[in-house]
mmCIF file of N, CA and C in Angstrom:
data_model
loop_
_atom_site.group_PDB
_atom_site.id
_atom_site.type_symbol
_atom_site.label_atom_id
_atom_site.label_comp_id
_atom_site.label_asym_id
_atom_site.label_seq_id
_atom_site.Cartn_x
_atom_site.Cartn_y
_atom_site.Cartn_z
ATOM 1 N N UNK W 9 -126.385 125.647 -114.139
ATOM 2 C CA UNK W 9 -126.211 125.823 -112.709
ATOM 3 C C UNK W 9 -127.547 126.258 -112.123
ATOM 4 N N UNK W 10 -127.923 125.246 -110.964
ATOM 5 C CA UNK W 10 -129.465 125.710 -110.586
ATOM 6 C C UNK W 10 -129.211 125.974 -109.209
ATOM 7 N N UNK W 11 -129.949 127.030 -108.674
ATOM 8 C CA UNK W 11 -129.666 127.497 -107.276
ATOM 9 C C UNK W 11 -130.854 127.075 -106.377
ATOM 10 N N UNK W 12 -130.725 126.341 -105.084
ATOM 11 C CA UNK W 12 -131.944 125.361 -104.508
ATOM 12 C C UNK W 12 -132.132 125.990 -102.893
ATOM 13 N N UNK W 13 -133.388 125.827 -102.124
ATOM 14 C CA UNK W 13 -133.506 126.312 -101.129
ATOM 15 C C UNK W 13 -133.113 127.489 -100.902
ATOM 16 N N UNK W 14 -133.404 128.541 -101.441
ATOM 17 C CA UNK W 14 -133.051 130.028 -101.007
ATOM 18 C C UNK W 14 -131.394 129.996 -101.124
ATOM 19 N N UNK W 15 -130.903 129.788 -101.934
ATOM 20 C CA UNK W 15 -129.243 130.056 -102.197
ATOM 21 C C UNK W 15 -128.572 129.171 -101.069
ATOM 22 N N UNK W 16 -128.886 128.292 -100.300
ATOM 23 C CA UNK W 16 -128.206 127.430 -99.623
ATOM 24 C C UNK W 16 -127.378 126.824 -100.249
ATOM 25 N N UNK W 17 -127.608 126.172 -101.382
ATOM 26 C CA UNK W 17 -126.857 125.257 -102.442
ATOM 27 C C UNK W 17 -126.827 125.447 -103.483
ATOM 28 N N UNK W 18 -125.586 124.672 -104.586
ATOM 29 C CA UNK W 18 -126.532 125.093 -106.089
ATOM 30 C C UNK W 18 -125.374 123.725 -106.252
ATOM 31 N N UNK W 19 -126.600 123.368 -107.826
ATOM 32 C CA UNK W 19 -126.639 122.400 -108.551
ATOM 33 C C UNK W 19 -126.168 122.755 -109.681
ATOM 34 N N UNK W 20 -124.767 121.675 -110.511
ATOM 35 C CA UNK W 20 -124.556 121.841 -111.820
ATOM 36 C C UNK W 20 -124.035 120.779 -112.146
ATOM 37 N N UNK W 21 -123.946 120.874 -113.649
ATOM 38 C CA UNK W 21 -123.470 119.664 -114.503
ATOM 39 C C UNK W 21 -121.738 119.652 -114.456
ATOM 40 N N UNK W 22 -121.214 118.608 -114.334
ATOM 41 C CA UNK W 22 -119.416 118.564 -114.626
ATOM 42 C C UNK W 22 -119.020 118.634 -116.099
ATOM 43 N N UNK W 23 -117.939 118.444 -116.314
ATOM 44 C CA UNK W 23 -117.736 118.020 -117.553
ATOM 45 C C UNK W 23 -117.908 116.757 -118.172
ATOM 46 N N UNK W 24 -117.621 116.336 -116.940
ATOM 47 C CA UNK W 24 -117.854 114.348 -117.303
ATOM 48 C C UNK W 24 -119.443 113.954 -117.157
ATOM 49 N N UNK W 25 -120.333 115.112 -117.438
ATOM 50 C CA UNK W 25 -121.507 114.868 -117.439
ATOM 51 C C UNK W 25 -122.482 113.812 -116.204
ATOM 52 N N UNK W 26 -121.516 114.383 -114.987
ATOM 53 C CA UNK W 26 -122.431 113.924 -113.779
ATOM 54 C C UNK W 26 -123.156 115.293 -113.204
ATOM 55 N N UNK W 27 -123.392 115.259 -112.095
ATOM 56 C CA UNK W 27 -123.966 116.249 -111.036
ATOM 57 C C UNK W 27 -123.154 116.708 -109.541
ATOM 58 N N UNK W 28 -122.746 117.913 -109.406
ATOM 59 C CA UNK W 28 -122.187 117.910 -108.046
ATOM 60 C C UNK W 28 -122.940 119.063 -107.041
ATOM 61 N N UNK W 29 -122.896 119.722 -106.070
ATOM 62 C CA UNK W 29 -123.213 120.680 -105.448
ATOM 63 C C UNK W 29 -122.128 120.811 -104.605
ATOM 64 N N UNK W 30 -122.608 122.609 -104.609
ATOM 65 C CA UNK W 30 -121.647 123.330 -103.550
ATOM 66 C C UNK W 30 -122.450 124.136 -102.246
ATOM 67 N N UNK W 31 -122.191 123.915 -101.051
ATOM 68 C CA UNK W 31 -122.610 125.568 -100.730
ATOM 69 C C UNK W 31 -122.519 126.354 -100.858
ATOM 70 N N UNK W 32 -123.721 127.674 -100.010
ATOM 71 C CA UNK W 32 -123.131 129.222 -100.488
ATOM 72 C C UNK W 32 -121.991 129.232 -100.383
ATOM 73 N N UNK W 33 -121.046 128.739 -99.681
ATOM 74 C CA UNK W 33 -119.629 129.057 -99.406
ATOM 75 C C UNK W 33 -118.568 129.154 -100.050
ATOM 76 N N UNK W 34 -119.086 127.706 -100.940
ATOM 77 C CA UNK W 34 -118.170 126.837 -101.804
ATOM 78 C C UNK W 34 -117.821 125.915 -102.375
ATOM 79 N N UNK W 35 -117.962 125.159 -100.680
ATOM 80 C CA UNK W 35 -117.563 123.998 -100.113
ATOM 81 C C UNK W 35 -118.242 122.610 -100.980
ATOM 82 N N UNK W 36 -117.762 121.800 -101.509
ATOM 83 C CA UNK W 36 -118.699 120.538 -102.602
ATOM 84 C C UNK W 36 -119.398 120.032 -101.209
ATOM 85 N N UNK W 37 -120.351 119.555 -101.913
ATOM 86 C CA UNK W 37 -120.982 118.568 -100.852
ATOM 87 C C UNK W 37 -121.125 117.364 -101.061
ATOM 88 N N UNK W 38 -121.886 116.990 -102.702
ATOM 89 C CA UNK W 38 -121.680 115.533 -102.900
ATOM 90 C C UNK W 38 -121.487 115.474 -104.581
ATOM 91 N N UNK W 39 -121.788 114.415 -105.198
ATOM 92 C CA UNK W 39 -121.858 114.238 -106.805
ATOM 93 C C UNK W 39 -122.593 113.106 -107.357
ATOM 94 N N UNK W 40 -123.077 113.037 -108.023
ATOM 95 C CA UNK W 40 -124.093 111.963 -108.691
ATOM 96 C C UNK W 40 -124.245 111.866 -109.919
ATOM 97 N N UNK W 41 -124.575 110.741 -109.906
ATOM 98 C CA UNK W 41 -124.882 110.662 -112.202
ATOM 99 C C UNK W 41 -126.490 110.928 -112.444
ATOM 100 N N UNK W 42 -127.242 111.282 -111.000
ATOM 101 C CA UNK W 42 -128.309 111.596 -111.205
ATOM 102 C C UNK W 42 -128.393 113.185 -110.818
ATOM 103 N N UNK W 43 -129.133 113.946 -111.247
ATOM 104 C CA UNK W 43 -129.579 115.337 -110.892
ATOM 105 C C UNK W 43 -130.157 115.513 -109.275
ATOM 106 N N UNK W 44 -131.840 114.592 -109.397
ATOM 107 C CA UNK W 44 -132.181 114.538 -108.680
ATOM 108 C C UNK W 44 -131.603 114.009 -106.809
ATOM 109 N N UNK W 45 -130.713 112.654 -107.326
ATOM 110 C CA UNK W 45 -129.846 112.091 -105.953
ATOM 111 C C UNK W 45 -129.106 113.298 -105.991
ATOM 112 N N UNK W 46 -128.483 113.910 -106.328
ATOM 113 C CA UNK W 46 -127.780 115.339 -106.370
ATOM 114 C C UNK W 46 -128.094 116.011 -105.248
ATOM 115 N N UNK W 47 -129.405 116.670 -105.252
ATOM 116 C CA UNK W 47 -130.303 117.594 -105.007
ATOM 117 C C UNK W 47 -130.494 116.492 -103.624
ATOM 118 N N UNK W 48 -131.388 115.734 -103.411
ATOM 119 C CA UNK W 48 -131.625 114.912 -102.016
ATOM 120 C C UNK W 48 -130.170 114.859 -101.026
ATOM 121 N N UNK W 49 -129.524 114.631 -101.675
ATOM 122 C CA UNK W 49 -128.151 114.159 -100.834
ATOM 123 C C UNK W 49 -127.336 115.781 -100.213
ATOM 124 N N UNK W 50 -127.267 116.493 -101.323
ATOM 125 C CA UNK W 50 -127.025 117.868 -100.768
ATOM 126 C C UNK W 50 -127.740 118.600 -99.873
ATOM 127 N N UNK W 51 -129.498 118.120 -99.675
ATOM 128 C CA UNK W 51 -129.849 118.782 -98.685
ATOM 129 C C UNK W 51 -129.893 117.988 -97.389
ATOM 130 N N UNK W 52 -129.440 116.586 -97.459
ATOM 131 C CA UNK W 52 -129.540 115.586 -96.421
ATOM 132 C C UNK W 52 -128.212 116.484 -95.659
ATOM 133 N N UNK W 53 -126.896 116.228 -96.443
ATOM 134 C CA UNK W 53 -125.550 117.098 -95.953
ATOM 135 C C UNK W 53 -125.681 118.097 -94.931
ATOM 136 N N UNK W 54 -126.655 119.134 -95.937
ATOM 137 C CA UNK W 54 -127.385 120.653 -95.047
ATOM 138 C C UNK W 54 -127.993 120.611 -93.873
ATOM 139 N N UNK W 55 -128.845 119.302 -93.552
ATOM 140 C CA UNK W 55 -129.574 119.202 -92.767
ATOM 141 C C UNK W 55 -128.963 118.400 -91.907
ATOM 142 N N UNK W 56 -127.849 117.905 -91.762
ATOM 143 C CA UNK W 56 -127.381 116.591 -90.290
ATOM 144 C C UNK W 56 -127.765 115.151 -90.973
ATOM 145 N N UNK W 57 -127.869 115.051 -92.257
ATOM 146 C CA UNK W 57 -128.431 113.672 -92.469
ATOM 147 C C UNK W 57 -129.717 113.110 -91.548
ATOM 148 N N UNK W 58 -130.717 114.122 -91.485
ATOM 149 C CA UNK W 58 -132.363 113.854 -90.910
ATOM 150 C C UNK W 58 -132.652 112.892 -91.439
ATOM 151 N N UNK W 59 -133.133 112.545 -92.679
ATOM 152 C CA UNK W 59 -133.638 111.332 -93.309
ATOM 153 C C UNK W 59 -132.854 110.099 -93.675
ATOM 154 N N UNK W 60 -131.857 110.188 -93.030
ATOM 155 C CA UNK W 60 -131.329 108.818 -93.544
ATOM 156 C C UNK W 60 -130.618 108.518 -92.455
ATOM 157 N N UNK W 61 -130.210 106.651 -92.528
ATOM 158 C CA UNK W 61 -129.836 105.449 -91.763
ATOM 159 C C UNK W 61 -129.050 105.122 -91.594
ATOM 160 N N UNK W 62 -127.988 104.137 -91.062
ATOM 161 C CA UNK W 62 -127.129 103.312 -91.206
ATOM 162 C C UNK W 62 -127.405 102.381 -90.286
ATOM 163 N N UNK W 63 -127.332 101.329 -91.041
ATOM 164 C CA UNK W 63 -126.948 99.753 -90.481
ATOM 165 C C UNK W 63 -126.238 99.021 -90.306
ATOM 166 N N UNK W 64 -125.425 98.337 -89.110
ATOM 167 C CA UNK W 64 -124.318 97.414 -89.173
ATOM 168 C C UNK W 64 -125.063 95.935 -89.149
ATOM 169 N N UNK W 65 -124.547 95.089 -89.997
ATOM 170 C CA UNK W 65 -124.782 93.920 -90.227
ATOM 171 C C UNK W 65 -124.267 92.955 -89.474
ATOM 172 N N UNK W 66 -122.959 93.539 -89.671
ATOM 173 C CA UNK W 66 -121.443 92.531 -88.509
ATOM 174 C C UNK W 66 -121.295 91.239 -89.824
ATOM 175 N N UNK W 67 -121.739 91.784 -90.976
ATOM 176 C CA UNK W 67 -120.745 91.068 -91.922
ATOM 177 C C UNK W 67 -119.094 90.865 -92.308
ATOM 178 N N UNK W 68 -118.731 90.206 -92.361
ATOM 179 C CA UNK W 68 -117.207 90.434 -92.926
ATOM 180 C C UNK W 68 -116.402 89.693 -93.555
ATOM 181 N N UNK W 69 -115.722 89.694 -94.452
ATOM 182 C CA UNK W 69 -114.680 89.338 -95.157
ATOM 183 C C UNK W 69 -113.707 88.624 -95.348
ATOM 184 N N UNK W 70 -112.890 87.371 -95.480
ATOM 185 C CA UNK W 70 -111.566 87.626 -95.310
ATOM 186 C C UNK W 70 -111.222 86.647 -96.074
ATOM 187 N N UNK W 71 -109.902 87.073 -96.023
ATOM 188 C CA UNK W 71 -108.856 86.029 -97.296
ATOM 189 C C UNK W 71 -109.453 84.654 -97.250
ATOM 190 N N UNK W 72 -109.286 84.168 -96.411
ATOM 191 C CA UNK W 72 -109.751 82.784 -96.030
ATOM 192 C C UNK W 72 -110.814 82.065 -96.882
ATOM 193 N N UNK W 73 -111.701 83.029 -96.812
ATOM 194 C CA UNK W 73 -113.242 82.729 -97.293
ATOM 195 C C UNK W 73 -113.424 82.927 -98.739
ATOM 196 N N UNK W 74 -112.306 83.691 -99.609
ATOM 197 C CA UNK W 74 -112.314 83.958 -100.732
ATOM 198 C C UNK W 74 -111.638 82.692 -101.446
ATOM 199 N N UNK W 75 -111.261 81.735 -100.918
ATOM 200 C CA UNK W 75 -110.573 80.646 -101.524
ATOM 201 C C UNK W 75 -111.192 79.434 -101.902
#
């Protein structure tokens, strides 16, 4: 169990040998099979998601097209 940014978060291993974080609080924030995406993604959470994107494509799907 590793404690990150001044006790904001902490980092540990599961049993199923991934990665999750909690806040001071408690609360999970995310989980990963990496340590490091662990650690980035939990402080993205902390922070409002500052560094990261989303894109709509206006792709889509449907039965039709799968045939």
């Amino acid at each position: 169990m590793e404690i990150h940014d001044d006790g904001a978060f902490t980092v540990y291993k599961t049993r199923w040998k991934t990665w999750a974080s909690r806040d001071k609080e408690g609360n999970d924030l995310c989980s990963s099979l990496d340590k490091d995406a662990c650690i980035f993604w939990a402080r993205e959470h902390l922070n409002g998601f500052a560094n990261s994107y989303m894109t709509v494509t206006n792709t889509s799907i449907t039965t039709d097209s799968l045939k």
